[in-house]
Amino acid sequence: MDYKKLVKDVLKTGRSHLLEPEAYYVCGEFGITCPQFNFVANVEDGIDAARSMGFPVVVKVVSPQVIHKTDAGGVVTGIQSEEQFKNAYSTMLENVRGKVPDAEIYGVLVQKSMPQGVEVAVGGLRDPQFGPVVMFGAGGTLIEVLQDVSFRLARLDRGEALRQIRETKVFKILQGVRRNKPCDIVALADLIIHAGKLLEEMPEISELDFNPVLAYPDYYSIVDARIVLSSELASVSTVNK
């Protein structure tokens, strides 16, 4: 499927954001990596997917009305067996239906669990004055508390992306503390560059949020992706062309 057509088709339905599997697909087209995943419509297919990729896995609800999945009880992590998968699947859907009664549940995303890494965040938005801007900082649930972030214009090279990373406090952790190995800083710099290209080449995207991104000694992986769309931005871009 053409990723540009995918985004335009989503906008035609009136939806203002990509579902998580859709976001991963678009990210993949820009060289942004995520864990192995499958989008399934029932528990049997989910177990097949988990068995194929290997336990442990994570399950997440896929619904256009559930943007903050954790708040709605729509995420279960650390599933180690088929029996646990069955229980997690039914409990998660029950939680979501209880907290978001009107949610249309399209299915479930089954994602390979990732080992512990340093949590960072990469995001982006369209500033009214400066245009596409990319953000890098400490990630996870404390991102709003720590406010450890750095911004750049989206069109940047690797050297500038590395300087952006070095401006943050989390950079010290990425360099390796105690017995932990240093993380792959260059890979994170390339992730920032790719996020910037995504914003520049897709005028329909008004905001993106990869949090957390897990950083490792030899790679990174985004384990949650949120991409917000705007039909108004797309229209302005078309007119300007």
Coordinates of C-alpha atoms in Angstrom, one line a residue:
M1 CA 0.0 0.0 0.0
D2 CA 1.2 3.5 -0.8
Y3 CA 1.8 5.3 2.5
K4 CA 0.7 8.7 1.0
K5 CA -2.6 7.2 -0.2
L6 CA -3.0 5.6 3.2
V7 CA -2.8 9.0 4.9
K8 CA -5.1 10.6 2.4
D9 CA -7.7 7.8 2.8
V10 CA -7.6 8.2 6.6
L11 CA -8.3 11.9 6.3
K12 CA -11.2 11.3 3.9
T13 CA -12.9 9.2 6.7
G14 CA -12.7 12.3 9.0
R15 CA -10.2 10.6 11.3
S16 CA -7.5 13.0 12.7
H17 CA -4.8 10.5 13.6
L18 CA -3.3 7.2 12.4
L19 CA -4.0 4.0 14.2
E20 CA -0.8 2.5 15.7
P21 CA -0.3 -0.2 13.0
E22 CA -0.8 2.6 10.3
A23 CA 1.7 4.8 12.1
Y24 CA 4.3 2.0 12.2
Y25 CA 3.7 1.3 8.5
V26 CA 4.3 5.0 7.6
C27 CA 7.4 5.1 9.9
G28 CA 8.8 2.1 8.2
E29 CA 8.7 3.9 4.9
F30 CA 11.1 6.5 6.4
G31 CA 13.6 4.0 7.9
I32 CA 12.2 4.3 11.4
T33 CA 12.3 0.9 13.2
C34 CA 9.8 -0.6 15.6
P35 CA 9.4 -4.1 17.1
Q36 CA 7.8 -6.9 15.2
F37 CA 4.1 -6.7 15.3
N38 CA 0.8 -8.1 13.9
F39 CA -2.6 -6.6 13.7
V40 CA -5.3 -9.2 14.5
A41 CA -9.1 -9.3 14.8
N42 CA -9.6 -12.1 17.2
V43 CA -7.9 -14.0 20.0
E44 CA -7.1 -17.1 17.9
D45 CA -5.2 -15.1 15.4
G46 CA -3.5 -13.2 18.2
I47 CA -2.2 -16.4 19.7
D48 CA -0.9 -17.5 16.3
A49 CA 0.9 -14.2 15.9
A50 CA 2.4 -14.4 19.4
R51 CA 3.5 -18.0 18.8
S52 CA 5.1 -17.0 15.5
M53 CA 7.1 -14.0 16.9
G54 CA 7.8 -15.7 20.2
F55 CA 6.8 -14.8 23.8
P56 CA 6.8 -12.5 25.7
V57 CA 4.5 -10.1 23.8
V58 CA 2.5 -7.0 24.4
V59 CA -1.1 -6.5 23.3
K60 CA -2.7 -3.1 22.6
V61 CA -6.2 -2.2 21.6
V62 CA -6.7 -0.6 18.2
S63 CA -9.5 1.9 18.2
P64 CA -10.0 5.3 16.7
Q65 CA -11.6 6.5 19.9
V66 CA -8.8 5.3 22.1
I67 CA -5.8 7.5 21.6
H68 CA -4.3 7.2 25.1
K69 CA -4.4 3.4 25.3
T70 CA -2.8 3.0 28.7
D71 CA -5.3 5.3 30.4
A72 CA -8.1 3.2 28.9
G73 CA -6.6 0.0 30.1
G74 CA -5.8 -0.9 26.5
V75 CA -2.3 -2.2 27.0
V76 CA -1.0 -5.4 28.6
T77 CA 2.7 -6.1 28.7
G78 CA 4.8 -9.1 29.6
I79 CA 2.5 -11.9 28.3
Q80 CA 4.5 -15.1 28.6
S81 CA 2.2 -17.9 27.4
E82 CA -0.9 -18.7 25.4
E83 CA -3.0 -19.0 28.5
Q84 CA -1.9 -15.5 29.7
F85 CA -2.6 -14.2 26.2
K86 CA -6.3 -15.4 26.4
N87 CA -6.8 -13.8 29.8
A88 CA -5.0 -10.5 28.8
Y89 CA -7.0 -10.3 25.5
S90 CA -10.4 -10.6 27.2
T91 CA -9.5 -8.4 30.2
M92 CA -8.1 -5.7 28.1
L93 CA -11.2 -5.4 25.9
E94 CA -13.4 -5.5 28.9
N95 CA -11.4 -2.6 30.5
V96 CA -11.6 -0.5 27.3
R97 CA -15.4 -1.1 26.9
G98 CA -15.8 -0.1 30.5
K99 CA -13.8 3.1 30.2
V100 CA -14.7 4.1 26.6
P101 CA -18.2 2.6 26.0
D102 CA -18.5 4.1 22.6
A103 CA -15.1 2.9 21.3
E104 CA -15.1 1.1 18.0
I105 CA -12.6 -1.7 18.5
Y106 CA -11.0 -2.6 15.1
G107 CA -8.7 -5.3 16.6
V108 CA -5.6 -5.8 18.6
L109 CA -1.9 -5.1 17.9
V110 CA 0.3 -8.0 19.1
Q111 CA 3.9 -6.7 19.5
K112 CA 7.1 -8.4 20.4
S113 CA 8.3 -7.4 23.9
M114 CA 11.6 -5.5 23.9
P115 CA 14.3 -5.8 26.5
Q116 CA 14.9 -2.9 28.9
G117 CA 16.7 0.0 27.4
V118 CA 17.2 3.7 28.0
E119 CA 13.9 5.5 27.5
V120 CA 14.0 8.6 25.2
A121 CA 11.4 10.4 23.2
V122 CA 11.4 11.9 19.7
G123 CA 8.6 14.1 18.5
G124 CA 7.7 16.8 16.0
L125 CA 5.3 19.5 15.3
R126 CA 4.6 22.4 12.8
D127 CA 5.5 25.7 14.3
P128 CA 3.4 28.6 12.8
Q129 CA 6.5 30.7 12.3
F130 CA 9.3 28.3 11.7
G131 CA 7.6 25.3 10.1
P132 CA 8.5 21.6 10.9
V133 CA 10.4 21.2 14.2
V134 CA 11.8 18.0 15.8
M135 CA 12.2 17.3 19.5
F136 CA 14.5 14.9 21.4
G137 CA 14.6 14.3 25.1
A138 CA 14.1 11.9 28.0
G139 CA 11.2 9.6 27.5
G140 CA 8.7 7.4 29.3
T141 CA 6.0 8.5 31.7
L142 CA 8.1 11.3 33.3
I143 CA 8.6 13.3 30.1
E144 CA 6.2 16.0 31.2
V145 CA 7.8 16.2 34.6
L146 CA 11.4 16.2 33.6
Q147 CA 11.0 18.7 30.7
D148 CA 14.4 17.4 29.5
V149 CA 14.0 18.2 25.8
S150 CA 15.8 20.0 22.9
F151 CA 14.4 21.3 19.7
R152 CA 15.7 21.9 16.1
L153 CA 14.2 22.8 12.8
A154 CA 13.3 19.5 11.0
R155 CA 15.8 19.9 8.1
L156 CA 19.0 18.9 9.9
D157 CA 22.1 16.8 9.3
R158 CA 23.7 14.1 11.6
G159 CA 26.1 16.6 13.2
E160 CA 23.3 18.9 14.2
A161 CA 21.2 16.0 15.5
L162 CA 24.1 14.8 17.6
R163 CA 24.5 18.3 19.1
Q164 CA 20.7 18.3 19.8
I165 CA 21.1 15.0 21.7
R166 CA 24.1 16.3 23.7
E167 CA 22.1 19.2 25.0
T168 CA 19.8 17.0 27.0
K169 CA 20.5 15.6 30.5
V170 CA 19.6 12.1 29.3
F171 CA 22.7 12.2 27.1
K172 CA 24.8 11.3 30.2
I173 CA 22.7 8.2 30.7
L174 CA 23.0 7.3 27.0
Q175 CA 26.8 7.5 27.3
G176 CA 26.6 4.6 29.8
V177 CA 26.5 4.8 33.6
R178 CA 27.9 2.3 36.1
R179 CA 28.1 -1.0 34.2
N180 CA 25.7 -0.2 31.4
K181 CA 27.2 0.1 27.9
P182 CA 26.9 3.3 25.9
C183 CA 23.9 3.5 23.6
D184 CA 24.0 4.0 19.8
I185 CA 23.9 7.8 19.7
V186 CA 24.4 7.9 15.9
A187 CA 21.3 5.6 15.5
L188 CA 19.3 8.1 17.6
A189 CA 20.6 11.0 15.6
D190 CA 19.4 9.3 12.4
L191 CA 16.0 8.7 14.0
I192 CA 15.7 12.4 14.6
I193 CA 16.7 13.1 10.9
H194 CA 14.1 10.6 9.7
A195 CA 11.4 12.1 11.9
G196 CA 12.2 15.4 10.4
K197 CA 11.9 14.1 6.8
L198 CA 8.6 12.5 7.7
L199 CA 7.3 15.9 8.8
E200 CA 8.7 17.7 5.7
E201 CA 7.5 15.2 3.2
M202 CA 4.0 14.6 4.7
P203 CA 2.2 18.0 5.0
E204 CA -0.8 16.2 6.4
I205 CA 1.0 15.4 9.6
S206 CA 0.6 18.1 12.2
E207 CA 2.3 16.3 15.1
L208 CA 4.2 13.1 15.8
D209 CA 5.2 11.5 19.1
F210 CA 7.5 8.5 19.5
N211 CA 7.5 7.7 23.3
P212 CA 9.1 5.7 24.5
V213 CA 12.0 5.0 22.2
L214 CA 14.2 2.3 23.7
A215 CA 17.9 2.9 23.1
Y216 CA 20.4 0.1 23.1
P217 CA 24.2 -0.2 22.5
D218 CA 23.7 -1.1 18.8
Y219 CA 20.2 0.0 17.8
Y220 CA 16.9 1.6 18.9
S221 CA 13.3 0.7 18.7
I222 CA 10.2 2.9 19.0
V223 CA 7.6 1.0 21.0
D224 CA 4.7 3.5 20.8
A225 CA 3.9 5.9 17.9
R226 CA 1.3 8.6 17.7
I227 CA 0.8 10.6 14.4
V228 CA -1.8 13.4 14.3
L229 CA -3.1 14.6 11.0
S230 CA -4.6 17.8 9.8
S231 CA -6.6 18.2 6.6
E232 CA -6.2 22.0 6.8
L233 CA -2.4 21.7 6.6
A234 CA -2.7 19.4 3.6
S235 CA -5.0 21.9 1.8
V236 CA -2.6 24.8 2.5
S237 CA 0.3 22.8 1.1
T238 CA -1.7 21.9 -2.1
V239 CA -2.6 25.5 -2.7
N240 CA 1.0 26.7 -2.2
K241 CA 2.2 24.3 -4.8

